[in-house]
Amino acid sequence: MAESKSVVIAALIANGAIAVLKFLGFLLTGSAAMLSETYHSISDTGNQVFLLIGIRYSNKKASREHPFGYGKAQFFYSFLVSVLLFGIAGWESAKHGYDAIMHPHVPEQGAATLLGYTFPGVWVNYGVLIAAILFEGWALKKAYAGMKKDIEQHNWSGLAEAFKKTTNVTTLTAFTEDTIALAGAGIALIGIYLSRITGNPIYDAVSALLIGIMLMGFAVALAWENKRLLLGESLPESEEEQLRSVIEGWDGVVNIVDFRTVVFGPEDAILTADIAFEKGIATAEMDQKITDLEDALMEQNGSVSKVYIEPETRWRSRKETAG
């Protein structure tokens, strides 16, 4: 949790500073790409605030109204981030880029003065975007470290599998935002430079449109990944298989009648199982077997925080249980 928070704070600092500088560059040149990037950074800054709220809210202790805690708060706020990323940064950027394509105008070639030295205003854009690339690269490095830790912990094949399976949505959201922020700054820099040397504003306008489309695409993907967790997704099948193996190999277990897991927060899952034990086991011995099995299951998978085992006399095949 502390690592996720540090990733978000790093992105918040970077995006807040960059948003101010990008807006300054837009005021000096009227560049469509710079305005799109300003929308982008403002949205990202607000998004980091929402993620921090989600982290803080999810740390609340369980209550009568929420007996399994508030872990899903992070899923909700991450979903909200994806909506804002689409609505504010993506849509506004794409709309402004489209308008600039349909009604082209050459960006202003104003001048800026710093410490008594006057230089073309477009240099501000170059400097801001290069600084943005450096800042976002720093934030992305921290977010990638968090993702890499999850990948190694769960033995996933790479980022693609982590994107589909991770429950650490705060780090996932920060990583996604930092990736598209880095790409967006690069696209804007290329578009502004091409418009500057050719005198054709279409490059700047197309850059703004591409940034908007890219933001909306990533926002939809991020929202989809958060949806699966908000709806109560189970642990990945590979992790469930490992947990099933522990139960099936436990002394006295005859069959698994029912087995379910559900994720309630980042690294917080609940496991319930109805298990058929051998006949003739005394009550006290049964209680001890169940307690030991629950401890073994939580030790097997650190994400499992609660286990509920119910002894059963019924018997059904695994195929029937799945059905």
Tab-separated table of C-alpha atoms in Angstrom:
chain	number	residue	atom	x	y	z
A	1	MET	CA	0.000	0.000	0.000
A	2	ALA	CA	2.804	2.430	0.902
A	3	GLU	CA	4.516	1.714	-2.421
A	4	SER	CA	1.304	2.413	-4.356
A	5	LYS	CA	0.933	5.701	-2.490
A	6	SER	CA	4.480	6.791	-3.330
A	7	VAL	CA	3.841	6.029	-7.016
A	8	VAL	CA	0.718	8.208	-7.005
A	9	ILE	CA	2.424	11.069	-5.149
A	10	ALA	CA	5.289	11.015	-7.651
A	11	ALA	CA	2.803	11.277	-10.531
A	12	LEU	CA	0.850	14.037	-8.736
A	13	ILE	CA	3.942	16.206	-8.308
A	14	ALA	CA	5.032	15.677	-11.907
A	15	ASN	CA	1.613	16.328	-13.459
A	16	GLY	CA	0.832	19.389	-11.343
A	17	ALA	CA	4.055	21.139	-12.306
A	18	ILE	CA	3.758	20.158	-15.951
A	19	ALA	CA	0.130	21.344	-16.257
A	20	VAL	CA	1.132	24.895	-15.299
A	21	LEU	CA	4.045	24.944	-17.739
A	22	LYS	CA	1.992	23.516	-20.618
A	23	PHE	CA	-0.705	26.139	-20.140
A	24	LEU	CA	1.958	28.843	-20.203
A	25	GLY	CA	3.217	27.431	-23.499
A	26	PHE	CA	-0.326	27.463	-24.924
A	27	LEU	CA	-0.832	31.115	-23.894
A	28	LEU	CA	2.378	32.102	-25.679
A	29	THR	CA	1.749	30.225	-28.952
A	30	GLY	CA	-1.915	29.190	-29.175
A	31	SER	CA	-0.807	25.663	-30.086
A	32	ALA	CA	-3.678	23.125	-30.270
A	33	ALA	CA	-1.346	20.347	-29.187
A	34	MET	CA	-0.244	22.335	-26.138
A	35	LEU	CA	-3.866	22.930	-25.129
A	36	SER	CA	-4.577	19.211	-25.494
A	37	GLU	CA	-1.576	18.444	-23.334
A	38	THR	CA	-2.761	21.027	-20.794
A	39	TYR	CA	-6.137	19.267	-20.568
A	40	HIS	CA	-4.239	16.006	-20.254
A	41	SER	CA	-2.039	17.133	-17.366
A	42	ILE	CA	-4.888	18.871	-15.508
A	43	SER	CA	-6.924	15.679	-15.752
A	44	ASP	CA	-3.975	13.561	-14.607
A	45	THR	CA	-3.368	15.838	-11.621
A	46	GLY	CA	-6.988	15.551	-10.526
A	47	ASN	CA	-6.855	11.817	-11.095
A	48	GLN	CA	-3.925	11.406	-8.710
A	49	VAL	CA	-5.959	13.186	-6.044
A	50	PHE	CA	-8.801	10.697	-6.565
A	51	LEU	CA	-6.371	7.780	-6.322
A	52	LEU	CA	-4.997	9.109	-3.044
A	53	ILE	CA	-8.556	9.440	-1.726
A	54	GLY	CA	-9.172	5.839	-2.763
A	55	ILE	CA	-6.050	4.646	-0.920
A	56	ARG	CA	-7.007	6.559	2.220
A	57	TYR	CA	-10.644	5.408	2.125
A	58	SER	CA	-9.709	1.764	1.563
A	59	ASN	CA	-7.665	1.790	4.778
A	60	LYS	CA	-10.782	2.264	6.900
A	61	LYS	CA	-11.463	-0.593	9.270
A	62	ALA	CA	-14.316	-2.997	8.613
A	63	SER	CA	-17.644	-2.011	10.126
A	64	ARG	CA	-21.090	-3.514	10.554
A	65	GLU	CA	-22.205	-1.915	7.267
A	66	HIS	CA	-19.028	-3.065	5.500
A	67	PRO	CA	-17.975	-6.277	7.255
A	68	PHE	CA	-15.318	-7.097	4.642
A	69	GLY	CA	-13.730	-3.655	4.731
A	70	TYR	CA	-13.468	-0.818	2.231
A	71	GLY	CA	-10.884	-2.274	-0.141
A	72	LYS	CA	-13.126	-1.844	-3.170
A	73	ALA	CA	-12.920	1.928	-2.711
A	74	GLN	CA	-9.713	1.823	-4.747
A	75	PHE	CA	-11.546	0.062	-7.581
A	76	PHE	CA	-14.287	2.714	-7.551
A	77	TYR	CA	-11.924	5.674	-7.581
A	78	SER	CA	-9.770	4.077	-10.272
A	79	PHE	CA	-12.914	3.599	-12.354
A	80	LEU	CA	-13.788	7.251	-11.742
A	81	VAL	CA	-10.312	8.209	-12.938
A	82	SER	CA	-10.859	6.336	-16.210
A	83	VAL	CA	-14.147	8.201	-16.752
A	84	LEU	CA	-12.513	11.571	-16.121
A	85	LEU	CA	-9.532	10.629	-18.281
A	86	PHE	CA	-11.960	9.912	-21.117
A	87	GLY	CA	-14.318	12.822	-20.536
A	88	ILE	CA	-11.961	15.665	-19.733
A	89	ALA	CA	-8.573	14.869	-21.206
A	90	GLY	CA	-9.560	12.593	-24.078
A	91	TRP	CA	-12.764	14.147	-25.368
A	92	GLU	CA	-11.672	17.771	-24.965
A	93	SER	CA	-8.309	17.090	-26.591
A	94	ALA	CA	-9.864	15.254	-29.537
A	95	LYS	CA	-12.541	17.905	-29.983
A	96	HIS	CA	-10.019	20.715	-29.960
A	97	GLY	CA	-7.762	18.842	-32.378
A	98	TYR	CA	-10.649	18.175	-34.764
A	99	ASP	CA	-11.677	21.829	-34.639
A	100	ALA	CA	-8.094	22.881	-35.402
A	101	ILE	CA	-8.028	20.544	-38.418
A	102	MET	CA	-11.328	21.888	-39.763
A	103	HIS	CA	-10.405	25.518	-39.056
A	104	PRO	CA	-6.615	25.664	-39.343
A	105	HIS	CA	-4.668	28.642	-38.113
A	106	VAL	CA	-0.931	29.132	-37.864
A	107	PRO	CA	0.187	29.103	-34.215
A	108	GLU	CA	1.360	32.493	-33.005
A	109	GLN	CA	5.071	33.118	-33.220
A	110	GLY	CA	5.212	35.260	-30.094
A	111	ALA	CA	8.295	35.981	-28.088
A	112	ALA	CA	9.130	35.351	-24.458
A	113	THR	CA	11.616	37.137	-22.231
A	114	LEU	CA	13.548	35.542	-19.415
A	115	LEU	CA	16.297	37.274	-17.444
A	116	GLY	CA	16.470	39.989	-20.055
A	117	TYR	CA	16.861	37.547	-22.954
A	118	THR	CA	14.138	37.438	-25.627
A	119	PHE	CA	13.500	34.233	-27.580
A	120	PRO	CA	10.722	32.677	-29.724
A	121	GLY	CA	7.697	31.599	-27.681
A	122	VAL	CA	7.725	28.166	-29.300
A	123	TRP	CA	10.923	27.468	-27.406
A	124	VAL	CA	8.807	27.462	-24.285
A	125	ASN	CA	6.750	24.645	-25.790
A	126	TYR	CA	9.876	22.680	-26.622
A	127	GLY	CA	11.308	23.198	-23.155
A	128	VAL	CA	8.039	22.322	-21.388
A	129	LEU	CA	7.474	19.177	-23.426
A	130	ILE	CA	11.054	17.989	-22.972
A	131	ALA	CA	10.719	18.642	-19.238
A	132	ALA	CA	7.393	16.767	-19.295
A	133	ILE	CA	9.065	13.783	-20.946
A	134	LEU	CA	11.735	13.778	-18.227
A	135	PHE	CA	9.214	14.176	-15.385
A	136	GLU	CA	6.858	11.556	-16.790
A	137	GLY	CA	9.775	9.222	-17.384
A	138	TRP	CA	10.670	9.526	-13.696
A	139	ALA	CA	7.081	8.866	-12.597
A	140	LEU	CA	6.742	5.981	-15.082
A	141	LYS	CA	9.918	4.393	-13.711
A	142	LYS	CA	8.395	4.329	-10.208
A	143	ALA	CA	5.078	2.966	-11.518
A	144	TYR	CA	6.851	0.283	-13.545
A	145	ALA	CA	8.783	-0.794	-10.451
A	146	GLY	CA	5.446	-1.348	-8.708
A	147	MET	CA	4.077	-3.319	-11.652
A	148	LYS	CA	7.263	-5.372	-11.906
A	149	LYS	CA	6.977	-6.300	-8.238
A	150	ASP	CA	3.449	-7.620	-8.838
A	151	ILE	CA	4.589	-9.535	-11.922
A	152	GLU	CA	7.421	-11.227	-10.024
A	153	GLN	CA	5.235	-11.953	-6.998
A	154	HIS	CA	2.553	-13.690	-9.074
A	155	ASN	CA	4.936	-15.141	-11.685
A	156	TRP	CA	3.058	-13.477	-14.550
A	157	SER	CA	4.492	-13.462	-18.054
A	158	GLY	CA	4.638	-9.681	-18.380
A	159	LEU	CA	2.715	-6.420	-18.464
A	160	ALA	CA	-0.099	-7.752	-20.669
A	161	GLU	CA	-0.983	-10.504	-18.189
A	162	ALA	CA	-0.556	-8.141	-15.247
A	163	PHE	CA	-2.969	-5.656	-16.832
A	164	LYS	CA	-5.628	-8.375	-17.037
A	165	LYS	CA	-5.084	-9.980	-13.629
A	166	THR	CA	-3.716	-7.449	-11.151
A	167	THR	CA	-5.843	-6.191	-8.271
A	168	ASN	CA	-3.379	-3.384	-7.539
A	169	VAL	CA	-5.403	-0.927	-9.599
A	170	THR	CA	-3.778	2.155	-8.090
A	171	THR	CA	-0.357	1.255	-9.457
A	172	LEU	CA	-1.954	0.007	-12.689
A	173	THR	CA	-3.775	3.336	-13.165
A	174	ALA	CA	-0.659	5.369	-12.417
A	175	PHE	CA	1.380	3.228	-14.822
A	176	THR	CA	-1.245	3.629	-17.574
A	177	GLU	CA	-1.485	7.387	-17.071
A	178	ASP	CA	2.280	7.871	-17.040
A	179	THR	CA	2.678	5.783	-20.192
A	180	ILE	CA	0.159	7.764	-22.221
A	181	ALA	CA	1.431	11.033	-20.729
A	182	LEU	CA	4.919	10.207	-21.976
A	183	ALA	CA	3.558	9.252	-25.396
A	184	GLY	CA	1.348	12.352	-25.519
A	185	ALA	CA	4.226	14.699	-24.764
A	186	GLY	CA	6.272	13.035	-27.504
A	187	ILE	CA	3.460	13.340	-30.065
A	188	ALA	CA	2.900	16.994	-29.162
A	189	LEU	CA	6.608	17.783	-29.456
A	190	ILE	CA	6.809	16.233	-32.921
A	191	GLY	CA	3.629	17.962	-34.107
A	192	ILE	CA	4.659	21.395	-32.870
A	193	TYR	CA	8.147	21.037	-34.349
A	194	LEU	CA	6.809	19.993	-37.770
A	195	SER	CA	4.334	22.886	-37.833
A	196	ARG	CA	7.131	25.264	-36.859
A	197	ILE	CA	9.569	24.241	-39.602
A	198	THR	CA	6.940	23.813	-42.357
A	199	GLY	CA	4.588	26.641	-41.435
A	200	ASN	CA	1.685	24.172	-41.829
A	201	PRO	CA	-0.621	24.041	-38.752
A	202	ILE	CA	-2.050	20.633	-39.722
A	203	TYR	CA	0.726	18.775	-37.876
A	204	ASP	CA	-0.034	20.576	-34.641
A	205	ALA	CA	-3.787	19.961	-35.062
A	206	VAL	CA	-3.394	16.273	-35.916
A	207	SER	CA	-1.155	15.844	-32.874
A	208	ALA	CA	-3.937	17.198	-30.659
A	209	LEU	CA	-6.467	14.817	-32.233
A	210	LEU	CA	-4.152	11.800	-31.868
A	211	ILE	CA	-3.534	12.620	-28.206
A	212	GLY	CA	-7.288	12.769	-27.578
A	213	ILE	CA	-7.978	9.465	-29.355
A	214	MET	CA	-5.139	7.781	-27.479
A	215	LEU	CA	-6.443	9.029	-24.143
A	216	MET	CA	-9.982	7.829	-24.839
A	217	GLY	CA	-8.749	4.414	-25.941
A	218	PHE	CA	-6.695	3.877	-22.788
A	219	ALA	CA	-9.525	5.216	-20.629
A	220	VAL	CA	-11.949	2.632	-22.026
A	221	ALA	CA	-9.422	-0.173	-21.439
A	222	LEU	CA	-8.794	1.014	-17.877
A	223	ALA	CA	-12.519	1.263	-17.139
A	224	TRP	CA	-13.039	-2.285	-18.429
A	225	GLU	CA	-10.318	-3.649	-16.155
A	226	ASN	CA	-11.811	-1.889	-13.131
A	227	LYS	CA	-15.286	-3.171	-13.997
A	228	ARG	CA	-14.224	-6.775	-13.491
A	229	LEU	CA	-13.073	-5.991	-9.951
A	230	LEU	CA	-16.074	-3.863	-9.031
A	231	LEU	CA	-18.367	-6.717	-10.032
A	232	GLY	CA	-16.579	-9.142	-7.705
A	233	GLU	CA	-14.019	-11.079	-9.731
A	234	SER	CA	-12.429	-14.257	-8.418
A	235	LEU	CA	-8.702	-14.849	-8.055
A	236	PRO	CA	-6.918	-15.906	-11.283
A	237	GLU	CA	-7.550	-19.526	-12.241
A	238	SER	CA	-3.902	-20.484	-11.713
A	239	GLU	CA	-4.020	-19.222	-8.126
A	240	GLU	CA	-7.312	-21.015	-7.490
A	241	GLU	CA	-5.775	-24.250	-8.774
A	242	GLN	CA	-2.943	-23.928	-6.252
A	243	LEU	CA	-5.436	-23.367	-3.435
A	244	ARG	CA	-7.527	-26.318	-4.572
A	245	SER	CA	-4.417	-28.505	-4.538
A	246	VAL	CA	-3.754	-27.588	-0.921
A	247	ILE	CA	-7.300	-28.614	0.040
A	248	GLU	CA	-7.313	-31.814	-2.020
A	249	GLY	CA	-4.034	-32.929	-0.495
A	250	TRP	CA	-5.101	-32.205	3.069
A	251	ASP	CA	-5.364	-35.128	5.470
A	252	GLY	CA	-8.956	-36.323	5.839
A	253	VAL	CA	-10.355	-34.476	2.797
A	254	VAL	CA	-12.410	-36.623	0.443
A	255	ASN	CA	-13.731	-34.063	-2.008
A	256	ILE	CA	-14.285	-30.356	-2.612
A	257	VAL	CA	-18.041	-29.854	-2.855
A	258	ASP	CA	-17.952	-26.117	-3.488
A	259	PHE	CA	-15.093	-23.640	-3.905
A	260	ARG	CA	-15.258	-19.882	-4.452
A	261	THR	CA	-12.993	-16.850	-4.168
A	262	VAL	CA	-13.811	-13.175	-4.536
A	263	VAL	CA	-11.551	-10.117	-4.514
A	264	PHE	CA	-12.551	-7.383	-2.059
A	265	GLY	CA	-9.560	-5.111	-2.483
A	266	PRO	CA	-5.933	-4.976	-3.613
A	267	GLU	CA	-4.239	-8.075	-2.191
A	268	ASP	CA	-7.428	-8.848	-0.252
A	269	ALA	CA	-9.471	-11.902	-1.251
A	270	ILE	CA	-11.905	-14.183	0.543
A	271	LEU	CA	-12.090	-17.933	0.043
A	272	THR	CA	-15.084	-20.107	0.889
A	273	ALA	CA	-15.217	-23.871	0.471
A	274	ASP	CA	-17.607	-26.701	1.299
A	275	ILE	CA	-15.486	-29.809	1.851
A	276	ALA	CA	-16.409	-33.461	2.302
A	277	PHE	CA	-14.247	-35.069	4.998
A	278	GLU	CA	-13.780	-38.701	5.831
A	279	LYS	CA	-16.490	-40.204	8.013
A	280	GLY	CA	-15.880	-40.801	11.683
A	281	ILE	CA	-13.730	-37.728	12.427
A	282	ALA	CA	-14.455	-36.424	15.943
A	283	THR	CA	-15.791	-32.888	16.282
A	284	ALA	CA	-12.727	-31.546	18.099
A	285	GLU	CA	-10.397	-33.099	15.535
A	286	MET	CA	-12.525	-31.724	12.689
A	287	ASP	CA	-12.308	-28.210	14.149
A	288	GLN	CA	-8.524	-28.465	14.369
A	289	LYS	CA	-8.223	-29.786	10.798
A	290	ILE	CA	-10.312	-26.879	9.496
A	291	THR	CA	-8.298	-24.304	11.471
A	292	ASP	CA	-4.997	-25.721	10.212
A	293	LEU	CA	-6.304	-25.846	6.647
A	294	GLU	CA	-7.463	-22.222	6.789
A	295	ASP	CA	-4.011	-21.161	7.998
A	296	ALA	CA	-2.334	-23.186	5.236
A	297	LEU	CA	-4.502	-21.598	2.549
A	298	MET	CA	-3.683	-18.062	3.730
A	299	GLU	CA	-0.001	-18.986	3.835
A	300	GLN	CA	-0.212	-20.398	0.302
A	301	ASN	CA	-1.613	-17.151	-1.109
A	302	GLY	CA	-0.860	-13.860	0.625
A	303	SER	CA	-3.847	-12.219	-1.074
A	304	VAL	CA	-6.275	-14.444	0.836
A	305	SER	CA	-7.160	-12.610	4.050
A	306	LYS	CA	-10.153	-14.682	5.163
A	307	VAL	CA	-11.082	-18.349	4.711
A	308	TYR	CA	-14.406	-19.982	5.523
A	309	ILE	CA	-14.451	-23.786	5.484
A	310	GLU	CA	-17.741	-25.657	5.844
A	311	PRO	CA	-17.647	-29.464	6.343
A	312	GLU	CA	-20.111	-31.257	4.067
A	313	THR	CA	-21.608	-34.714	3.936
A	314	ARG	CA	-22.778	-34.231	0.354
A	315	TRP	CA	-20.642	-35.352	-2.567
A	316	ARG	CA	-20.562	-33.850	-6.000
A	317	SER	CA	-18.053	-34.071	-8.778
A	318	ARG	CA	-15.967	-31.034	-9.669
A	319	LYS	CA	-17.772	-30.786	-12.993
A	320	GLU	CA	-21.119	-30.555	-11.226
A	321	THR	CA	-19.727	-27.941	-8.836
A	322	ALA	CA	-18.556	-25.782	-11.744
A	323	GLY	CA	-21.961	-26.082	-13.375
